[in-house]
mmCIF file of C-alpha atoms in Angstrom:
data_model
loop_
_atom_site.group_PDB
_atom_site.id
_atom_site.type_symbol
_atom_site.label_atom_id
_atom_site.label_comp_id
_atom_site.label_asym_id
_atom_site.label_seq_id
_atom_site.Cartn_x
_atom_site.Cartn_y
_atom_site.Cartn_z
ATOM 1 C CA UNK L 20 23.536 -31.624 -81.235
ATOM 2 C CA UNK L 21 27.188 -30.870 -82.258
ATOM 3 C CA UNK L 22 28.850 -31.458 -85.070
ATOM 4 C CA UNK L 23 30.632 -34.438 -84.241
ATOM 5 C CA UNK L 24 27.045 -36.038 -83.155
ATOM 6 C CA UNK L 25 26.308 -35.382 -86.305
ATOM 7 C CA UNK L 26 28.916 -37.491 -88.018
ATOM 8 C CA UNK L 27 28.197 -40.044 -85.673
ATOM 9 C CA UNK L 28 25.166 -40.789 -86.785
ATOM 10 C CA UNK L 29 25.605 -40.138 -90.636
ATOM 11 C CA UNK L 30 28.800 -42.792 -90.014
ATOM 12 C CA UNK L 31 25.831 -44.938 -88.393
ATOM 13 C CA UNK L 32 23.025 -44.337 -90.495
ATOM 14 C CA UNK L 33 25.709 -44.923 -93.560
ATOM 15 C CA UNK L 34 26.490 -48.063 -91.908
ATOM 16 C CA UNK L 35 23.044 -50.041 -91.690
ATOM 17 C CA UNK L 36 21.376 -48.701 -95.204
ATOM 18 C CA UNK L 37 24.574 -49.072 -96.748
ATOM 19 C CA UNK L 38 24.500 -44.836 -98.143
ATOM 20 C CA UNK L 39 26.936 -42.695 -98.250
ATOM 21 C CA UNK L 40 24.630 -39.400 -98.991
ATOM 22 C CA UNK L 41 21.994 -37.876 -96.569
ATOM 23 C CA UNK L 42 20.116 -34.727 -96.644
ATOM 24 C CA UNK L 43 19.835 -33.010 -92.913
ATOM 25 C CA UNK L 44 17.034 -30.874 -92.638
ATOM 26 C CA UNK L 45 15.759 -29.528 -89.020
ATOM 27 C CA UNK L 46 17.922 -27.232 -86.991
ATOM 28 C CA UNK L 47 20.941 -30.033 -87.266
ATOM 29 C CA UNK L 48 21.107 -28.930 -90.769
ATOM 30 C CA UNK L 49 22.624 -25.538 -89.639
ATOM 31 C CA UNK L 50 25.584 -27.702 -88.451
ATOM 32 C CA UNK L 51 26.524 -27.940 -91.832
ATOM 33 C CA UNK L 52 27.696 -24.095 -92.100
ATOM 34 C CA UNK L 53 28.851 -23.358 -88.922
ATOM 35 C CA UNK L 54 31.087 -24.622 -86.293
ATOM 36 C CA UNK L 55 29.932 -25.111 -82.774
ATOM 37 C CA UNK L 56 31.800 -22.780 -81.150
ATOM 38 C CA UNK L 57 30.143 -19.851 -83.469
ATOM 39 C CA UNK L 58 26.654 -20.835 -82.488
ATOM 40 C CA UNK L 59 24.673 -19.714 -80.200
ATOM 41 C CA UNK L 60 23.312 -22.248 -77.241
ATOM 42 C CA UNK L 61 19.505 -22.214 -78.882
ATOM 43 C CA UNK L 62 21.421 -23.697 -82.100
ATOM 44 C CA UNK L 63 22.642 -27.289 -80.543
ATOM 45 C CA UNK L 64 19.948 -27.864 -77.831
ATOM 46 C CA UNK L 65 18.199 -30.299 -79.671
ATOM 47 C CA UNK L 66 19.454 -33.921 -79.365
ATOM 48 C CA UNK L 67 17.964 -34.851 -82.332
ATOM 49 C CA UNK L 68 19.436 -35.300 -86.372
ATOM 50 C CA UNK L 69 16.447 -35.070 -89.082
ATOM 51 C CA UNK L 70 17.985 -37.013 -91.853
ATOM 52 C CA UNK L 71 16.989 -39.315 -94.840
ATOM 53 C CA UNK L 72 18.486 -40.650 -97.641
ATOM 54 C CA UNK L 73 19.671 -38.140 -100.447
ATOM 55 C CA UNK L 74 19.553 -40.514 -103.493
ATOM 56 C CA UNK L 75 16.517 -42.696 -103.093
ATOM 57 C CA UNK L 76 12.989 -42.485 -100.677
ATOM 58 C CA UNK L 77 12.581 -46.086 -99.731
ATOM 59 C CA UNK L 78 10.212 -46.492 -96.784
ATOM 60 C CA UNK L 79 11.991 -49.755 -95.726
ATOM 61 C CA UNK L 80 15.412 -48.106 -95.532
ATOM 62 C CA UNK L 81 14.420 -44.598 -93.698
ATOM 63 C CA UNK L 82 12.493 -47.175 -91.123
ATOM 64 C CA UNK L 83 15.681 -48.677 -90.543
ATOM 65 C CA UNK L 84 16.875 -45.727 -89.602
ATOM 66 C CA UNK L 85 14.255 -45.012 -87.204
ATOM 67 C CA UNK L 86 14.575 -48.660 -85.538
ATOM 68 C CA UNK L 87 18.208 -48.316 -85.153
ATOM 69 C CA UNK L 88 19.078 -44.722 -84.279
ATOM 70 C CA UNK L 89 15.635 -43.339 -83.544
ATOM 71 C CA UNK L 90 14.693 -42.106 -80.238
ATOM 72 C CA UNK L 91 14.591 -44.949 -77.380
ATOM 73 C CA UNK L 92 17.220 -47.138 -79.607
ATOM 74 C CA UNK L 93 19.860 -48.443 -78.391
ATOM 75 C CA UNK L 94 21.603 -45.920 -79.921
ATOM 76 C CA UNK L 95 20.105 -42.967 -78.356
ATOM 77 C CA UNK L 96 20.605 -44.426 -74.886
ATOM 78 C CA UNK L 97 24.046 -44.859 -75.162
ATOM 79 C CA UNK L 98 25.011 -41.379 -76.474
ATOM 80 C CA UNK L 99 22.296 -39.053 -75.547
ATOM 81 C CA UNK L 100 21.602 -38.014 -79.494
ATOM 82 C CA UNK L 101 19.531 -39.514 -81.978
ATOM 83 C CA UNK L 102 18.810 -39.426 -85.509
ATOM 84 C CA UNK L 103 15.202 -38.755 -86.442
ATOM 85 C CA UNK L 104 14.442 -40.491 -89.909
ATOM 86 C CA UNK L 105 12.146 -38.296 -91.652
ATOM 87 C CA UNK L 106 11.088 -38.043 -96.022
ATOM 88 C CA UNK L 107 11.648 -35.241 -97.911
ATOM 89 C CA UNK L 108 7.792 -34.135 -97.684
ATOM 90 C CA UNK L 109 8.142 -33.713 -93.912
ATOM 91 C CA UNK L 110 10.489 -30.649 -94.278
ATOM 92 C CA UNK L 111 9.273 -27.786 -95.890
ATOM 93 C CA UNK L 112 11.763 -25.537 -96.963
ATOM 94 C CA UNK L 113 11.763 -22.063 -99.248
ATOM 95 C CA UNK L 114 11.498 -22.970 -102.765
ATOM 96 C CA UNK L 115 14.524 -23.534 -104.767
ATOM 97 C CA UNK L 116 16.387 -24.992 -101.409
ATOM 98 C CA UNK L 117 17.825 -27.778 -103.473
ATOM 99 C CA UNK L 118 20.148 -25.134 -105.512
ATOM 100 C CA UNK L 119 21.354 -24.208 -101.945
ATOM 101 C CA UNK L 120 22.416 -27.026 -100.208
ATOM 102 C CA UNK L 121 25.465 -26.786 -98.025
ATOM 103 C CA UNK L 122 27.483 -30.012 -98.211
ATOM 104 C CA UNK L 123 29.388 -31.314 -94.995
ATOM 105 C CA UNK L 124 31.729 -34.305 -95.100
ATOM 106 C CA UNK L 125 33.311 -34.668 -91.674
ATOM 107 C CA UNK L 126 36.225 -37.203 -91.765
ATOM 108 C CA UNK L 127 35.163 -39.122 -89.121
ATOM 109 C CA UNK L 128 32.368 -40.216 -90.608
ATOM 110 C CA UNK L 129 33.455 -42.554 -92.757
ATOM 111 C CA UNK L 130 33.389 -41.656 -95.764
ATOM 112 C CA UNK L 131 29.131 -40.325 -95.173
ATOM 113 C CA UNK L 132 28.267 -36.710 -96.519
ATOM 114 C CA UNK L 133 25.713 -34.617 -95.584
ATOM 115 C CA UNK L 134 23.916 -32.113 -97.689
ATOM 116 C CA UNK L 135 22.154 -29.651 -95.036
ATOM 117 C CA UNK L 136 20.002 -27.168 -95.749
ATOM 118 C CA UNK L 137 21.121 -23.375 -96.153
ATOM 119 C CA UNK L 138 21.042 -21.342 -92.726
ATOM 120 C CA UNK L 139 18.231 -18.933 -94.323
ATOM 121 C CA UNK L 140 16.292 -21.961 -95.898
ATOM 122 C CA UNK L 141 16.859 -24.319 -92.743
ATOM 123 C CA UNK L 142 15.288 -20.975 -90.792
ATOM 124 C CA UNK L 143 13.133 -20.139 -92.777
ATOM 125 C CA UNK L 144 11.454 -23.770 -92.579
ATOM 126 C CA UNK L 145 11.711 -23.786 -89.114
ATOM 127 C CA UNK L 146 9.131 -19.954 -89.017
ATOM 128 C CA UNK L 147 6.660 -22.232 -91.059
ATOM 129 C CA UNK L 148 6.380 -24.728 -88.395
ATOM 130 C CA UNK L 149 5.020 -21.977 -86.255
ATOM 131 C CA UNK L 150 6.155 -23.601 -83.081
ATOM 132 C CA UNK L 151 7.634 -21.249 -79.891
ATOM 133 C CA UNK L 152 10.999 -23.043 -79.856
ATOM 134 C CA UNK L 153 11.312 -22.688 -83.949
ATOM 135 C CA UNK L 154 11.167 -18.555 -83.216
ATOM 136 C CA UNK L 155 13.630 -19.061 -80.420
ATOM 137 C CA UNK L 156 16.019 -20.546 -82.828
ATOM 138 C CA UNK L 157 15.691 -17.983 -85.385
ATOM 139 C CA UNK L 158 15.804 -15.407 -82.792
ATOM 140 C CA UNK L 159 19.527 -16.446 -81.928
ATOM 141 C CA UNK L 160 20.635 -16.754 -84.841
ATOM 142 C CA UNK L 161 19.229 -13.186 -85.928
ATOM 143 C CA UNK L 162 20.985 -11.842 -82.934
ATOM 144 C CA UNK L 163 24.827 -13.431 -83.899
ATOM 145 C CA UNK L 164 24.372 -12.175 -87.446
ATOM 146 C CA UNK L 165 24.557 -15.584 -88.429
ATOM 147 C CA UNK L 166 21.186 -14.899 -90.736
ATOM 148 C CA UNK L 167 20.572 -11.555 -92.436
ATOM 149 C CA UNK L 168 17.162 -10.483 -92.044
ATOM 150 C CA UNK L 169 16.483 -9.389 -95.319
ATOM 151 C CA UNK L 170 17.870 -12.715 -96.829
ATOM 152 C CA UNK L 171 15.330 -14.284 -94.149
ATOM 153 C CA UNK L 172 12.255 -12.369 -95.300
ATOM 154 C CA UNK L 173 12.470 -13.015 -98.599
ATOM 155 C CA UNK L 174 13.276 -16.714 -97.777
ATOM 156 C CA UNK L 175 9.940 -16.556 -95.464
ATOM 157 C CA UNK L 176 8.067 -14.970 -98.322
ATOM 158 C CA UNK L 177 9.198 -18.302 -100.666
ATOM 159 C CA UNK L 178 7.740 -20.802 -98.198
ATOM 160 C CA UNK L 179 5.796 -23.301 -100.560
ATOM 161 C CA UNK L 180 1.818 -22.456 -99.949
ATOM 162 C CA UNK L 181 0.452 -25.861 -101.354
ATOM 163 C CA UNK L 182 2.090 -28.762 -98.839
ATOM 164 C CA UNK L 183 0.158 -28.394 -96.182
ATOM 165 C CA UNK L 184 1.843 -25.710 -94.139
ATOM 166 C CA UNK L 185 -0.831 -23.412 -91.999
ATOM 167 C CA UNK L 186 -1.693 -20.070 -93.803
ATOM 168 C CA UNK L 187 -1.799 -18.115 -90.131
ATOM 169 C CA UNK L 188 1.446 -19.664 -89.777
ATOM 170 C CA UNK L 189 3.326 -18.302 -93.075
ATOM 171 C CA UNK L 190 1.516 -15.514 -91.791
ATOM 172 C CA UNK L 191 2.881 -14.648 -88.171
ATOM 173 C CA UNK L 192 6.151 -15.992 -89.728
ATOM 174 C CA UNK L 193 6.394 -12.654 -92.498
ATOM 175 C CA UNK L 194 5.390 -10.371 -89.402
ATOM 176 C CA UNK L 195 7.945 -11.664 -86.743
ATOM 177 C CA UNK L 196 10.759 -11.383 -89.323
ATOM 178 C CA UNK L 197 9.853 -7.939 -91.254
ATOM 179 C CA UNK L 198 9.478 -6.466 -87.150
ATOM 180 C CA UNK L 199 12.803 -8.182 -85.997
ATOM 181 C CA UNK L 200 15.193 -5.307 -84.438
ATOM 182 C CA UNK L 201 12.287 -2.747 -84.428
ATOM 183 C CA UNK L 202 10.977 -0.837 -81.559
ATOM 184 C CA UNK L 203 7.522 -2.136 -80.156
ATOM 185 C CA UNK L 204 4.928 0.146 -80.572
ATOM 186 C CA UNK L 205 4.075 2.588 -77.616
ATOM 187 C CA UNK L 206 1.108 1.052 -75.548
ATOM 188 C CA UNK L 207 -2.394 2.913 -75.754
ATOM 189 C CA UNK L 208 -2.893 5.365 -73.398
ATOM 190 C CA UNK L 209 -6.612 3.991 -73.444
ATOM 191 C CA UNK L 210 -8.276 1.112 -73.197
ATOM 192 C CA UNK L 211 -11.367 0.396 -73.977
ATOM 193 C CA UNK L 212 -13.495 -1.602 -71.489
ATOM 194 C CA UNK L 213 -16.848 -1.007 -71.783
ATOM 195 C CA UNK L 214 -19.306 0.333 -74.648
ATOM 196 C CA UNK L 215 -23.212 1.113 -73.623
ATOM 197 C CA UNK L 216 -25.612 2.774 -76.030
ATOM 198 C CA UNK L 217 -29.800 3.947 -75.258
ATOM 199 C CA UNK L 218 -31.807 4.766 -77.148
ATOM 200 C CA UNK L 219 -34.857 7.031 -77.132
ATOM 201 C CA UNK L 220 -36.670 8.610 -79.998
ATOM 202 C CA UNK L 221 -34.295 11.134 -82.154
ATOM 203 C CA UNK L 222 -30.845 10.421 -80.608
ATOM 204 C CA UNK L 223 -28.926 8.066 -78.956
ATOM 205 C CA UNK L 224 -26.969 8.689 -75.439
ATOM 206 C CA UNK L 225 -23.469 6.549 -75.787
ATOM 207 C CA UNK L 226 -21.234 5.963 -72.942
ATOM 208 C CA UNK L 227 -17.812 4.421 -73.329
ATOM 209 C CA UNK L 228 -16.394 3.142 -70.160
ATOM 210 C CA UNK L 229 -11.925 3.452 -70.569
ATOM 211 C CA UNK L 230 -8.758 2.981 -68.168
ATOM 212 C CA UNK L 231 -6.443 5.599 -68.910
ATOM 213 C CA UNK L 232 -3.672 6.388 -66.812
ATOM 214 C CA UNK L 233 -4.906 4.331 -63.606
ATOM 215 C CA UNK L 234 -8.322 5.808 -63.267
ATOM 216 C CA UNK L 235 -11.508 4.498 -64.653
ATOM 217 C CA UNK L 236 -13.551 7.281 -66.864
ATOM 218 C CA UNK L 237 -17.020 7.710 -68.882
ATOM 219 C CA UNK L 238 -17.460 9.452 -72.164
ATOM 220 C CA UNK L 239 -20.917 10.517 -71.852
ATOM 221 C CA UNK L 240 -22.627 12.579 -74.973
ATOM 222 C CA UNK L 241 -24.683 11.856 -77.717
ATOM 223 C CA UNK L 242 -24.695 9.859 -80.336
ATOM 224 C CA UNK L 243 -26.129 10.141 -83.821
ATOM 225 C CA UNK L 244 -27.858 11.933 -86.780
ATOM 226 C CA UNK L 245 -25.578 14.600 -88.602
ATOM 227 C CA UNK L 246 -23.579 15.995 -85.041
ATOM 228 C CA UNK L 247 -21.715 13.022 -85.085
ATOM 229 C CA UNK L 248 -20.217 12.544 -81.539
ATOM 230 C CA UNK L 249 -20.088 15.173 -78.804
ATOM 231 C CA UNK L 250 -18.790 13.652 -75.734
ATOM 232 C CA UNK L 251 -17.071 14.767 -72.785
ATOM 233 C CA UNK L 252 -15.066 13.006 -70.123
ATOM 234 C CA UNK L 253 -16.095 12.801 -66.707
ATOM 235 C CA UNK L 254 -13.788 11.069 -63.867
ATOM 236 C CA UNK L 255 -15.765 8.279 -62.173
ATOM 237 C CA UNK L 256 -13.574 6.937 -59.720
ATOM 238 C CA UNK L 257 -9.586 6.631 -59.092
ATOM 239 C CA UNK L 258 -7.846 2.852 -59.258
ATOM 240 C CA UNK L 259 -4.450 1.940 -58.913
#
């Protein structure tokens, strides 16, 4: 979506519930700080708006919304864009993203304002979703400096734990962002494939079957009382 969707349907959505304020959540929302031409493609791929009305949560008016701009309307066939009427539980933004709104008031939209969330916040919601295309988006927008990752983390970190978002995902979400723009850690020169113990009486005989390097190897040795582990490596076979 581009910014001059956008004000097409806020000037729609103003014009059959009769509002002139909406809040724009979803990745639209970071239409409302930047221009087009400064984001990356990841930014605008989505044909969708996520709006609702700013002043009041009426169910009858936010359907109307859906009905007449939602996806396969009428108005989503004719332009290729649609607005996606949503309530203000469905986003879940970083606490205190109220204080933060960004307002955008194109002038072809008749006179309909947007308040859109934050870049950071409207991120930062998008990491609690957990979904692949949510990192993608925060990914470009990382990599054109148009989020600071520090500013993201801490955004991340204020993700409300009570609404229903997915512990794992807040989670993965604090990981991805504190490891953004660091090197990935070397891979093992082991790994581990197989682990085989017997017994017999005073000691144990442990064999731990590895690929190292491209050929398959046994740590033979035993295993137990106060010696602890005394194994040696013994080749077994070569494998690409």
């Amino acid at each position: 979506m581009r910014r001059a969707e956008l004000a097409h349907v806020l000037r729609a959505a103003s014009d059959i519930t009769r509002e002139l304020e909406f809040l724009v959540v979803g990745s639209a929302a970071i239409l409302g700080s930047f221009d087009d031409q400064r984001l990356p493609k990841e930014a605008t791929r989505s044909r969708e708006g996520d709006i609702t009305p700013y002043r009041i949560q009426d169910r009858e008016v936010i359907d109307r919304i859906e009905i007449y701009l939602g996806e396969g309307s009428r108005f989503a066939e004719t332009n290729g864009y649609f607005a996606d009427a949503v309530d203000r539980v469905t986003s879940k933004p970083p606490t205190g993203w109220e204080q933060r709104l960004i307002r955008f008031s194109p002038p072809d939209a008749n006179g309909a304002v947007a308040y859109c969330l934050e870049p950071h916040d409207c991120v930062g919601a998008k990491l609690g979703a957990g979904r692949d295309k949510d990192y993608e988006f925060a990914e470009a927008l990382l990599a054109a400096n148009l989020v600071q990752q520090d500013t993201l983390l801490a955004r991340v970190q204020n993700l409300p734990r009570d609404t229903g978002l997915l512990l794992g995902d807040l989670r993965r979400a604090e990981r991805w962002v504190a490891a953004y723009g660091k090197p990935a850690p070397p891979e093992p020169a082991t790994a581990y494939a197989l682990v085989s113990f017997t017994s017999r009486p005073g000691a144990r005989a442990g064999r731990v079957h590895t690929r190292a390097r491209g050929e398959w190897a046994t740590l033979c040795g035993r295993v137990g009382g106060r010696t602890g582990i005394d194994a040696h490596r013994a080749t077994m076979a070569i494998s690409p």
